[in-house]
PDB file of C-alpha atoms and ligand atoms in Angstrom:
ATOM      1  CA  MET A  94       3.191   3.446  20.345  1.00  0.00           C
ATOM      2  CA  THR A  95       6.940   2.823  20.455  1.00  0.00           C
ATOM      3  CA  THR A  96       8.869   2.542  17.240  1.00  0.00           C
ATOM      4  CA  ASN A  97      11.778   0.166  17.051  1.00  0.00           C
ATOM      5  CA  ILE A  98      13.865   1.579  14.232  1.00  0.00           C
ATOM      6  CA  THR A  99      16.672  -0.647  13.091  1.00  0.00           C
ATOM      7  CA  ALA A 100      17.174   0.577   9.516  1.00  0.00           C
ATOM      8  CA  ARG A 101      17.849   4.182   8.537  1.00  0.00           C
ATOM      9  CA  LEU A 102      16.552   6.336   5.681  1.00  0.00           C
ATOM     10  CA  ASP A 103      18.613   9.470   6.328  1.00  0.00           C
ATOM     11  CA  ARG A 104      18.685  11.894   3.367  1.00  0.00           C
ATOM     12  CA  LYS A 105      16.060   9.785   1.559  1.00  0.00           C
ATOM     13  CA  VAL A 106      12.777  11.179   0.252  1.00  0.00           C
ATOM     14  CA  ALA A 107       9.663   8.975   0.299  1.00  0.00           C
ATOM     15  CA  PHE A 108       6.415   9.540  -1.608  1.00  0.00           C
ATOM     16  CA  ILE A 109       3.639   7.557   0.061  1.00  0.00           C
ATOM     17  CA  THR A 110       0.134   7.351  -1.411  1.00  0.00           C
ATOM     18  CA  GLY A 111      -2.914   6.877   0.776  1.00  0.00           C
ATOM     19  CA  ALA A 112      -0.808   8.185   3.665  1.00  0.00           C
ATOM     20  CA  ALA A 113      -3.547  10.269   5.286  1.00  0.00           C
ATOM     21  CA  SER A 114      -4.964   7.115   6.902  1.00  0.00           C
ATOM     22  CA  GLY A 115      -4.310   3.573   8.089  1.00  0.00           C
ATOM     23  CA  ILE A 116      -1.294   1.666   6.812  1.00  0.00           C
ATOM     24  CA  GLY A 117       0.160   4.477   4.682  1.00  0.00           C
ATOM     25  CA  LYS A 118       0.010   6.913   7.572  1.00  0.00           C
ATOM     26  CA  ARG A 119       1.920   4.547   9.857  1.00  0.00           C
ATOM     27  CA  ILE A 120       4.539   3.865   7.171  1.00  0.00           C
ATOM     28  CA  ALA A 121       5.019   7.627   6.865  1.00  0.00           C
ATOM     29  CA  GLU A 122       5.580   7.885  10.644  1.00  0.00           C
ATOM     30  CA  VAL A 123       8.068   5.017  10.681  1.00  0.00           C
ATOM     31  CA  TYR A 124       9.968   6.333   7.640  1.00  0.00           C
ATOM     32  CA  ALA A 125      10.112   9.804   9.213  1.00  0.00           C
ATOM     33  CA  ALA A 126      11.448   8.314  12.454  1.00  0.00           C
ATOM     34  CA  ALA A 127      14.093   6.557  10.342  1.00  0.00           C
ATOM     35  CA  GLY A 128      15.219   9.907   8.949  1.00  0.00           C
ATOM     36  CA  ALA A 129      13.338  10.263   5.658  1.00  0.00           C
ATOM     37  CA  ALA A 130      11.578  13.337   4.302  1.00  0.00           C
ATOM     38  CA  ILE A 131       7.984  12.458   3.432  1.00  0.00           C
ATOM     39  CA  ALA A 132       5.441  13.433   0.796  1.00  0.00           C
ATOM     40  CA  VAL A 133       2.039  12.415   2.184  1.00  0.00           C
ATOM     41  CA  ALA A 134      -0.028  11.957  -0.987  1.00  0.00           C
ATOM     42  CA  ASP A 135      -3.740  11.296  -0.628  1.00  0.00           C
ATOM     43  CA  LEU A 136      -7.094  11.857  -2.277  1.00  0.00           C
ATOM     44  CA  ASN A 137      -8.052  13.661   0.927  1.00  0.00           C
ATOM     45  CA  PRO A 138      -6.035  16.910   0.837  1.00  0.00           C
ATOM     46  CA  GLN A 139      -6.948  17.980   4.387  1.00  0.00           C
ATOM     47  CA  GLY A 140      -5.982  14.548   5.713  1.00  0.00           C
ATOM     48  CA  ALA A 141      -2.708  14.669   3.781  1.00  0.00           C
ATOM     49  CA  GLU A 142      -1.855  18.102   5.170  1.00  0.00           C
ATOM     50  CA  ALA A 143      -2.827  17.067   8.719  1.00  0.00           C
ATOM     51  CA  ALA A 144      -0.617  13.965   8.538  1.00  0.00           C
ATOM     52  CA  ALA A 145       2.264  16.017   7.126  1.00  0.00           C
ATOM     53  CA  ALA A 146       1.821  18.642   9.849  1.00  0.00           C
ATOM     54  CA  ALA A 147       2.004  15.915  12.516  1.00  0.00           C
ATOM     55  CA  LEU A 148       5.247  14.633  10.965  1.00  0.00           C
ATOM     56  CA  ARG A 149       6.687  18.157  10.915  1.00  0.00           C
ATOM     57  CA  ALA A 150       5.693  18.579  14.579  1.00  0.00           C
ATOM     58  CA  SER A 151       7.746  15.467  15.361  1.00  0.00           C
ATOM     59  CA  GLY A 152      10.776  17.073  13.677  1.00  0.00           C
ATOM     60  CA  ALA A 153      10.559  15.517  10.212  1.00  0.00           C
ATOM     61  CA  LYS A 154      10.528  17.245   6.835  1.00  0.00           C
ATOM     62  CA  ALA A 155       7.128  16.577   5.243  1.00  0.00           C
ATOM     63  CA  ILE A 156       4.616  17.966   2.770  1.00  0.00           C
ATOM     64  CA  GLY A 157       0.980  17.050   2.209  1.00  0.00           C
ATOM     65  CA  ILE A 158      -0.270  16.682  -1.361  1.00  0.00           C
ATOM     66  CA  GLY A 159      -3.863  16.171  -2.460  1.00  0.00           C
ATOM     67  CA  VAL A 160      -3.781  13.813  -5.437  1.00  0.00           C
ATOM     68  CA  ASP A 161      -5.965  11.183  -7.081  1.00  0.00           C
ATOM     69  CA  VAL A 162      -3.673   8.305  -8.069  1.00  0.00           C
ATOM     70  CA  THR A 163      -5.855   7.587 -11.121  1.00  0.00           C
ATOM     71  CA  ASP A 164      -5.166  11.061 -12.551  1.00  0.00           C
ATOM     72  CA  GLU A 165      -2.115  10.896 -14.848  1.00  0.00           C
ATOM     73  CA  ALA A 166      -1.328  14.619 -14.867  1.00  0.00           C
ATOM     74  CA  GLY A 167      -2.042  14.902 -11.137  1.00  0.00           C
ATOM     75  CA  VAL A 168       0.349  12.077 -10.245  1.00  0.00           C
ATOM     76  CA  ASP A 169       3.125  13.497 -12.443  1.00  0.00           C
ATOM     77  CA  ALA A 170       2.648  16.949 -10.895  1.00  0.00           C
ATOM     78  CA  ALA A 171       2.671  15.514  -7.348  1.00  0.00           C
ATOM     79  CA  VAL A 172       5.972  13.733  -7.956  1.00  0.00           C
ATOM     80  CA  LYS A 173       7.428  16.859  -9.561  1.00  0.00           C
ATOM     81  CA  ARG A 174       6.399  18.932  -6.546  1.00  0.00           C
ATOM     82  CA  THR A 175       7.957  16.391  -4.191  1.00  0.00           C
ATOM     83  CA  VAL A 176      11.275  16.547  -6.026  1.00  0.00           C
ATOM     84  CA  ALA A 177      11.201  20.360  -6.080  1.00  0.00           C
ATOM     85  CA  GLU A 178      10.289  20.781  -2.410  1.00  0.00           C
ATOM     86  CA  LEU A 179      12.024  17.815  -0.764  1.00  0.00           C
ATOM     87  CA  GLY A 180      15.062  17.538  -3.034  1.00  0.00           C
ATOM     88  CA  GLY A 181      14.527  14.216  -4.831  1.00  0.00           C
ATOM     89  CA  LEU A 182      12.672  10.925  -4.679  1.00  0.00           C
ATOM     90  CA  ASP A 183      14.170   7.682  -3.393  1.00  0.00           C
ATOM     91  CA  VAL A 184      11.228   5.590  -2.204  1.00  0.00           C
ATOM     92  CA  LEU A 185       7.705   5.186  -3.555  1.00  0.00           C
ATOM     93  CA  VAL A 186       5.126   3.385  -1.457  1.00  0.00           C
ATOM     94  CA  SER A 187       2.151   2.890  -3.764  1.00  0.00           C
ATOM     95  CA  ASN A 188      -0.397   2.164  -1.062  1.00  0.00           C
ATOM     96  CA  ALA A 189      -3.646   4.031  -1.819  1.00  0.00           C
ATOM     97  CA  GLY A 190      -6.525   1.611  -2.024  1.00  0.00           C
ATOM     98  CA  ILE A 191     -10.229   1.060  -1.696  1.00  0.00           C
ATOM     99  CA  GLN A 192     -12.406  -1.969  -1.123  1.00  0.00           C
ATOM    100  CA  ILE A 193     -15.778  -2.856  -2.649  1.00  0.00           C
ATOM    101  CA  VAL A 194     -17.374  -6.201  -1.758  1.00  0.00           C
ATOM    102  CA  ALA A 195     -20.237  -7.955  -3.543  1.00  0.00           C
ATOM    103  CA  PRO A 196     -21.047 -11.374  -4.964  1.00  0.00           C
ATOM    104  CA  LEU A 197     -19.781 -11.767  -8.526  1.00  0.00           C
ATOM    105  CA  GLU A 198     -23.248 -12.068 -10.012  1.00  0.00           C
ATOM    106  CA  GLU A 199     -24.191  -8.699  -8.506  1.00  0.00           C
ATOM    107  CA  PHE A 200     -20.886  -6.887  -9.077  1.00  0.00           C
ATOM    108  CA  ARG A 201     -21.507  -3.623 -10.929  1.00  0.00           C
ATOM    109  CA  PHE A 202     -19.150  -3.042 -13.876  1.00  0.00           C
ATOM    110  CA  ALA A 203     -18.657   0.543 -12.684  1.00  0.00           C
ATOM    111  CA  ASP A 204     -17.434  -0.714  -9.292  1.00  0.00           C
ATOM    112  CA  TRP A 205     -15.104  -3.255 -10.955  1.00  0.00           C
ATOM    113  CA  LYS A 206     -13.570  -0.460 -13.053  1.00  0.00           C
ATOM    114  CA  LYS A 207     -13.322   1.946 -10.116  1.00  0.00           C
ATOM    115  CA  LEU A 208     -11.443  -0.554  -7.948  1.00  0.00           C
ATOM    116  CA  LEU A 209      -9.060  -1.627 -10.721  1.00  0.00           C
ATOM    117  CA  ALA A 210      -8.375   2.019 -11.526  1.00  0.00           C
ATOM    118  CA  VAL A 211      -7.307   2.929  -7.981  1.00  0.00           C
ATOM    119  CA  HIS A 212      -5.128  -0.150  -7.459  1.00  0.00           C
ATOM    120  CA  LEU A 213      -3.750  -0.891 -10.937  1.00  0.00           C
ATOM    121  CA  ASP A 214      -3.864   2.448 -12.795  1.00  0.00           C
ATOM    122  CA  GLY A 215      -2.742   4.091  -9.552  1.00  0.00           C
ATOM    123  CA  GLY A 216       0.073   1.574  -9.147  1.00  0.00           C
ATOM    124  CA  PHE A 217       1.213   2.065 -12.720  1.00  0.00           C
ATOM    125  CA  LEU A 218       1.007   5.867 -12.765  1.00  0.00           C
ATOM    126  CA  THR A 219       2.802   6.371  -9.443  1.00  0.00           C
ATOM    127  CA  ALA A 220       5.454   3.785 -10.309  1.00  0.00           C
ATOM    128  CA  ARG A 221       6.056   5.273 -13.755  1.00  0.00           C
ATOM    129  CA  ALA A 222       6.429   8.790 -12.377  1.00  0.00           C
ATOM    130  CA  ALA A 223       8.780   7.598  -9.609  1.00  0.00           C
ATOM    131  CA  PHE A 224      10.730   5.356 -11.994  1.00  0.00           C
ATOM    132  CA  ARG A 225      11.322   8.218 -14.448  1.00  0.00           C
ATOM    133  CA  GLN A 226      12.605  10.409 -11.609  1.00  0.00           C
ATOM    134  CA  MET A 227      14.824   7.648 -10.195  1.00  0.00           C
ATOM    135  CA  ILE A 228      16.391   7.125 -13.637  1.00  0.00           C
ATOM    136  CA  THR A 229      16.906  10.829 -14.403  1.00  0.00           C
ATOM    137  CA  SER A 230      18.423  11.556 -11.007  1.00  0.00           C
ATOM    138  CA  LYS A 231      20.707   8.502 -11.320  1.00  0.00           C
ATOM    139  CA  ARG A 232      19.943   7.860  -7.619  1.00  0.00           C
ATOM    140  CA  GLY A 233      17.947   4.669  -8.183  1.00  0.00           C
ATOM    141  CA  GLY A 234      15.493   3.816  -5.447  1.00  0.00           C
ATOM    142  CA  ALA A 235      12.820   1.509  -4.067  1.00  0.00           C
ATOM    143  CA  ILE A 236       9.318   1.064  -5.460  1.00  0.00           C
ATOM    144  CA  ILE A 237       7.027  -0.697  -3.009  1.00  0.00           C
ATOM    145  CA  PHE A 238       3.465  -1.764  -3.755  1.00  0.00           C
ATOM    146  CA  MET A 239       0.859  -2.521  -1.121  1.00  0.00           C
ATOM    147  CA  GLY A 240      -0.428  -5.913  -2.137  1.00  0.00           C
ATOM    148  CA  SER A 241      -2.344  -8.179   0.214  1.00  0.00           C
ATOM    149  CA  VAL A 242      -2.760 -11.806   1.139  1.00  0.00           C
ATOM    150  CA  HIS A 243      -5.208 -11.344  -1.719  1.00  0.00           C
ATOM    151  CA  SER A 244      -2.165 -11.095  -4.028  1.00  0.00           C
ATOM    152  CA  LYS A 245      -1.824 -14.841  -3.319  1.00  0.00           C
ATOM    153  CA  GLU A 246      -5.236 -16.089  -2.206  1.00  0.00           C
ATOM    154  CA  ALA A 247      -8.880 -15.486  -3.014  1.00  0.00           C
ATOM    155  CA  SER A 248     -11.803 -14.716  -0.732  1.00  0.00           C
ATOM    156  CA  LEU A 249     -15.518 -14.577  -1.329  1.00  0.00           C
ATOM    157  CA  LEU A 250     -17.022 -11.297  -2.579  1.00  0.00           C
ATOM    158  CA  LYS A 251     -13.727  -9.677  -3.669  1.00  0.00           C
ATOM    159  CA  ALA A 252     -13.400 -10.280  -7.415  1.00  0.00           C
ATOM    160  CA  PRO A 253     -11.779  -6.978  -8.470  1.00  0.00           C
ATOM    161  CA  TYR A 254      -9.681  -6.608  -5.299  1.00  0.00           C
ATOM    162  CA  VAL A 255      -8.154 -10.089  -5.640  1.00  0.00           C
ATOM    163  CA  THR A 256      -7.600  -9.487  -9.361  1.00  0.00           C
ATOM    164  CA  ALA A 257      -5.907  -6.129  -8.765  1.00  0.00           C
ATOM    165  CA  LYS A 258      -3.713  -7.352  -5.904  1.00  0.00           C
ATOM    166  CA  HIS A 259      -2.517 -10.306  -7.999  1.00  0.00           C
ATOM    167  CA  GLY A 260      -1.803  -7.833 -10.827  1.00  0.00           C
ATOM    168  CA  LEU A 261       0.486  -5.693  -8.696  1.00  0.00           C
ATOM    169  CA  GLU A 262       2.801  -8.669  -8.275  1.00  0.00           C
ATOM    170  CA  GLY A 263       3.272  -8.791 -12.048  1.00  0.00           C
ATOM    171  CA  LEU A 264       3.944  -5.070 -12.258  1.00  0.00           C
ATOM    172  CA  ALA A 265       6.546  -5.271  -9.477  1.00  0.00           C
ATOM    173  CA  LYS A 266       8.356  -8.125 -11.228  1.00  0.00           C
ATOM    174  CA  VAL A 267       8.587  -6.156 -14.482  1.00  0.00           C
ATOM    175  CA  ILE A 268       9.912  -3.102 -12.633  1.00  0.00           C
ATOM    176  CA  ALA A 269      12.452  -5.301 -10.831  1.00  0.00           C
ATOM    177  CA  LYS A 270      13.781  -6.442 -14.222  1.00  0.00           C
ATOM    178  CA  GLU A 271      13.639  -3.074 -16.018  1.00  0.00           C
ATOM    179  CA  GLY A 272      14.870  -1.226 -12.922  1.00  0.00           C
ATOM    180  CA  ALA A 273      17.962  -3.268 -12.192  1.00  0.00           C
ATOM    181  CA  ALA A 274      20.126  -1.374 -14.682  1.00  0.00           C
ATOM    182  CA  HIS A 275      19.100   1.889 -12.984  1.00  0.00           C
ATOM    183  CA  GLY A 276      19.457   0.821  -9.361  1.00  0.00           C
ATOM    184  CA  VAL A 277      15.677   0.637  -8.907  1.00  0.00           C
ATOM    185  CA  ARG A 278      14.272  -2.192  -6.755  1.00  0.00           C
ATOM    186  CA  ALA A 279      10.616  -3.270  -6.648  1.00  0.00           C
ATOM    187  CA  ASN A 280       8.714  -5.212  -3.990  1.00  0.00           C
ATOM    188  CA  VAL A 281       5.230  -6.041  -2.799  1.00  0.00           C
ATOM    189  CA  ILE A 282       4.036  -6.195   0.807  1.00  0.00           C
ATOM    190  CA  CYS A 283       1.130  -8.598   1.352  1.00  0.00           C
ATOM    191  CA  PRO A 284      -0.627  -7.915   4.656  1.00  0.00           C
ATOM    192  CA  GLY A 285      -3.370  -9.931   6.271  1.00  0.00           C
ATOM    193  CA  PHE A 286      -6.287  -8.041   7.809  1.00  0.00           C
ATOM    194  CA  VAL A 287      -5.246  -4.825   9.574  1.00  0.00           C
ATOM    195  CA  ARG A 288      -7.795  -2.798  11.588  1.00  0.00           C
ATOM    196  CA  THR A 289      -8.092   0.364   9.479  1.00  0.00           C
ATOM    197  CA  PRO A 290     -11.110   2.287   8.136  1.00  0.00           C
ATOM    198  CA  LEU A 291     -10.917   0.108   4.996  1.00  0.00           C
ATOM    199  CA  VAL A 292     -11.444  -3.082   7.028  1.00  0.00           C
ATOM    200  CA  ASP A 293     -13.868  -1.621   9.566  1.00  0.00           C
ATOM    201  CA  LYS A 294     -16.183  -0.705   6.683  1.00  0.00           C
ATOM    202  CA  GLN A 295     -16.144  -4.296   5.376  1.00  0.00           C
ATOM    203  CA  ILE A 296     -17.197  -5.972   8.619  1.00  0.00           C
ATOM    204  CA  PRO A 297     -20.901  -4.966   8.508  1.00  0.00           C
ATOM    205  CA  GLU A 298     -20.944  -5.329   4.696  1.00  0.00           C
ATOM    206  CA  GLN A 299     -19.646  -8.905   4.849  1.00  0.00           C
ATOM    207  CA  ALA A 300     -21.957  -9.736   7.763  1.00  0.00           C
ATOM    208  CA  LYS A 301     -24.894  -8.698   5.594  1.00  0.00           C
ATOM    209  CA  ALA A 302     -23.666 -10.414   2.423  1.00  0.00           C
ATOM    210  CA  LEU A 303     -22.793 -13.684   4.216  1.00  0.00           C
ATOM    211  CA  ASN A 304     -25.745 -13.487   6.631  1.00  0.00           C
ATOM    212  CA  ILE A 305     -23.588 -13.941   9.748  1.00  0.00           C
ATOM    213  CA  SER A 306     -22.802 -11.716  12.761  1.00  0.00           C
ATOM    214  CA  GLU A 307     -20.048  -9.096  12.711  1.00  0.00           C
ATOM    215  CA  ALA A 308     -18.192 -11.063  15.421  1.00  0.00           C
ATOM    216  CA  ASP A 309     -18.287 -14.110  13.160  1.00  0.00           C
ATOM    217  CA  VAL A 310     -16.960 -12.096  10.211  1.00  0.00           C
ATOM    218  CA  ILE A 311     -13.887 -11.291  12.329  1.00  0.00           C
ATOM    219  CA  LYS A 312     -13.451 -14.750  13.867  1.00  0.00           C
ATOM    220  CA  LYS A 313     -14.659 -17.096  11.149  1.00  0.00           C
ATOM    221  CA  VAL A 314     -13.766 -15.145   8.005  1.00  0.00           C
ATOM    222  CA  MET A 315     -11.000 -12.593   8.593  1.00  0.00           C
ATOM    223  CA  LEU A 316      -8.833 -14.290  11.232  1.00  0.00           C
ATOM    224  CA  LYS A 317      -9.893 -17.903  10.708  1.00  0.00           C
ATOM    225  CA  ASP A 318      -6.597 -19.092   9.232  1.00  0.00           C
ATOM    226  CA  THR A 319      -4.135 -17.039  11.290  1.00  0.00           C
ATOM    227  CA  VAL A 320      -1.944 -18.965  13.731  1.00  0.00           C
ATOM    228  CA  ASP A 321      -2.839 -16.730  16.684  1.00  0.00           C
ATOM    229  CA  GLY A 322      -6.291 -15.253  15.924  1.00  0.00           C
ATOM    230  CA  GLU A 323      -4.689 -11.808  15.767  1.00  0.00           C
ATOM    231  CA  PHE A 324      -5.078  -8.955  13.310  1.00  0.00           C
ATOM    232  CA  THR A 325      -1.895  -7.913  11.520  1.00  0.00           C
ATOM    233  CA  THR A 326      -0.845  -4.565  12.995  1.00  0.00           C
ATOM    234  CA  LEU A 327       0.074  -1.271  11.372  1.00  0.00           C
ATOM    235  CA  ASP A 328       3.574  -1.705  12.772  1.00  0.00           C
ATOM    236  CA  ASP A 329       3.924  -5.249  11.410  1.00  0.00           C
ATOM    237  CA  VAL A 330       3.383  -3.782   7.930  1.00  0.00           C
ATOM    238  CA  ALA A 331       5.399  -0.595   8.456  1.00  0.00           C
ATOM    239  CA  GLN A 332       8.479  -2.525   9.606  1.00  0.00           C
ATOM    240  CA  VAL A 333       8.405  -4.592   6.401  1.00  0.00           C
ATOM    241  CA  ALA A 334       8.012  -1.378   4.392  1.00  0.00           C
ATOM    242  CA  LEU A 335      11.108  -0.077   6.153  1.00  0.00           C
ATOM    243  CA  LEU A 336      13.035  -3.251   5.352  1.00  0.00           C
ATOM    244  CA  PHE A 337      12.232  -2.985   1.636  1.00  0.00           C
ATOM    245  CA  ALA A 338      13.002   0.754   1.529  1.00  0.00           C
ATOM    246  CA  ALA A 339      16.348   0.438   3.296  1.00  0.00           C
ATOM    247  CA  PHE A 340      17.616  -2.878   1.929  1.00  0.00           C
ATOM    248  CA  PRO A 341      20.899  -1.965   0.268  1.00  0.00           C
ATOM    249  CA  THR A 342      21.170  -4.438  -2.628  1.00  0.00           C
ATOM    250  CA  HIS A 343      19.077  -6.042  -5.366  1.00  0.00           C
ATOM    251  CA  ALA A 344      18.992  -9.335  -3.440  1.00  0.00           C
ATOM    252  CA  LEU A 345      15.301  -8.962  -2.565  1.00  0.00           C
ATOM    253  CA  THR A 346      14.068  -7.224  -5.706  1.00  0.00           C
ATOM    254  CA  GLY A 347      10.975  -8.683  -7.361  1.00  0.00           C
ATOM    255  CA  GLN A 348       9.889 -10.380  -4.132  1.00  0.00           C
ATOM    256  CA  SER A 349       6.676 -10.112  -2.224  1.00  0.00           C
ATOM    257  CA  LEU A 350       6.483 -10.716   1.505  1.00  0.00           C
ATOM    258  CA  VAL A 351       3.335 -11.927   3.246  1.00  0.00           C
ATOM    259  CA  VAL A 352       2.757 -10.311   6.649  1.00  0.00           C
ATOM    260  CA  SER A 353      -0.332 -12.100   7.923  1.00  0.00           C
ATOM    261  CA  HIS A 354       0.194 -13.940  11.229  1.00  0.00           C
ATOM    262  CA  GLY A 355       0.352 -17.188   9.320  1.00  0.00           C
ATOM    263  CA  TRP A 356      -2.918 -16.794   7.377  1.00  0.00           C
ATOM    264  CA  PHE A 357      -1.068 -17.511   4.146  1.00  0.00           C
ATOM    265  CA  MET A 358       2.209 -19.428   4.065  1.00  0.00           C
ATOM    266  CA  GLN A 359       4.245 -19.935   0.927  1.00  0.00           C
TER     267      GLN A 359
HETATM  268  P1  NAD P 581      -7.478   3.262   4.555  1.00  0.00           P
HETATM  269  O1  NAD P 581      -8.854   3.356   4.029  1.00  0.00           O
HETATM  270  O2  NAD P 581      -7.223   3.467   6.011  1.00  0.00           O
HETATM  271  O3  NAD P 581      -6.512   4.246   3.756  1.00  0.00           O
HETATM  272  C1  NAD P 581      -6.527   4.322   2.373  1.00  0.00           C
HETATM  273  C2  NAD P 581      -6.137   5.719   1.959  1.00  0.00           C
HETATM  274  O4  NAD P 581      -6.084   5.734   0.526  1.00  0.00           O
HETATM  275  C3  NAD P 581      -7.153   6.775   2.390  1.00  0.00           C
HETATM  276  O5  NAD P 581      -6.505   7.845   3.070  1.00  0.00           O
HETATM  277  C4  NAD P 581      -7.764   7.243   1.070  1.00  0.00           C
HETATM  278  O6  NAD P 581      -8.134   8.618   1.063  1.00  0.00           O
HETATM  279  C5  NAD P 581      -6.634   6.953   0.086  1.00  0.00           C
HETATM  280  N1  NAD P 581      -7.124   6.830  -1.285  1.00  0.00           N
HETATM  281  C6  NAD P 581      -8.186   6.119  -1.723  1.00  0.00           C
HETATM  282  N2  NAD P 581      -8.348   6.295  -3.045  1.00  0.00           N
HETATM  283  C7  NAD P 581      -7.359   7.116  -3.453  1.00  0.00           C
HETATM  284  C8  NAD P 581      -7.004   7.682  -4.700  1.00  0.00           C
HETATM  285  N3  NAD P 581      -7.718   7.445  -5.809  1.00  0.00           N
HETATM  286  N4  NAD P 581      -5.926   8.498  -4.758  1.00  0.00           N
HETATM  287  C9  NAD P 581      -5.205   8.783  -3.633  1.00  0.00           C
HETATM  288  N5  NAD P 581      -5.513   8.285  -2.420  1.00  0.00           N
HETATM  289  C10 NAD P 581      -6.578   7.476  -2.331  1.00  0.00           C
HETATM  290  O7  NAD P 581      -6.965   1.822   4.090  1.00  0.00           O
HETATM  291  P2  NAD P 581      -5.749   0.891   4.535  1.00  0.00           P
HETATM  292  O8  NAD P 581      -6.333  -0.311   5.170  1.00  0.00           O
HETATM  293  O9  NAD P 581      -4.700   1.657   5.233  1.00  0.00           O
HETATM  294  O10 NAD P 581      -5.242   0.417   3.095  1.00  0.00           O
HETATM  295  C11 NAD P 581      -4.028   0.840   2.501  1.00  0.00           C
HETATM  296  C12 NAD P 581      -3.599  -0.197   1.495  1.00  0.00           C
HETATM  297  O11 NAD P 581      -3.359  -1.432   2.171  1.00  0.00           O
HETATM  298  C13 NAD P 581      -4.619  -0.500   0.398  1.00  0.00           C
HETATM  299  O12 NAD P 581      -3.950  -0.667  -0.833  1.00  0.00           O
HETATM  300  C14 NAD P 581      -5.232  -1.802   0.859  1.00  0.00           C
HETATM  301  O13 NAD P 581      -5.750  -2.549  -0.217  1.00  0.00           O
HETATM  302  C15 NAD P 581      -4.018  -2.463   1.477  1.00  0.00           C
HETATM  303  N6  NAD P 581      -4.318  -3.534   2.415  1.00  0.00           N
HETATM  304  C16 NAD P 581      -5.061  -3.296   3.522  1.00  0.00           C
HETATM  305  C17 NAD P 581      -5.321  -4.338   4.397  1.00  0.00           C
HETATM  306  C18 NAD P 581      -6.133  -4.142   5.626  1.00  0.00           C
HETATM  307  O14 NAD P 581      -6.525  -5.147   6.220  1.00  0.00           O
HETATM  308  N7  NAD P 581      -6.394  -2.929   6.064  1.00  0.00           N
HETATM  309  C19 NAD P 581      -4.821  -5.617   4.127  1.00  0.00           C
HETATM  310  C20 NAD P 581      -4.054  -5.824   2.984  1.00  0.00           C
HETATM  311  C21 NAD P 581      -3.803  -4.765   2.133  1.00  0.00           C
END
């Protein structure tokens, strides 16, 4: 895959959660190619180390950190380690996420709480730790949340996911206001469906829940409203993550950007 790097992140340090897989992993590769040092933070410690090792093999500075974004002390320690080993923290991409689909009437309370914890507690804890560091260092920085078209729109079977992704927009707006005095910007990226393990798992689950074929889940549910019938790509999302990380002023702070091949237009 070729990487068209237009913006630079030289001498910047990025902490990216959920970066052992899918979207986070590609953002880590694109940031590294743009010159950043990377902390690959993920629940899966072996995956985090493997992704960091691949970045180091390509010439980047990178460390892998096993961390659960819902663990307050763990998140604080992971950010501390990043600052100690990579020399600071300039960009947070709060990207770790899970998906659980079920009709509302069958949704287990435990699953509701689990999903909100990863997306919202995880968003808060990683942002707070990064924000504190960005203030203390007086370097400012960029805090980027991985939202979704589901930050704007609803779909069947996704009550907690849609709720959490809408919530991240509120958190980003507060950080944009509180962060301005400290040079901290906050943004949300809102992708359409991207072929990652998170989406591949949903296809058979939705087929079963909606009683349709897997091909119809892709065509008639996931890509139905796109302008070109195409999945959003890892690079589509990573290039927007690069834009938000590298943008030099507060002009875009507090904004979310939908990256969905026209599924949702605002
Ligand atoms: P993925 O399953 O490929 O990767 C998610 C990563 O998050 C995994 O490596 C996993 O180990 C990690 N993770 C899960 N729980 C964690 C926790 N508690 N602490 C730390 N790490 C944890 O998924 P993806 O598709 O790359 O999704 C990344 C983000 O993008 C998620 O927030 C997801 O909601 C969002 N998103 C995905 C799509 C899509 O279509 N794939 C669309 C819109 C938004």
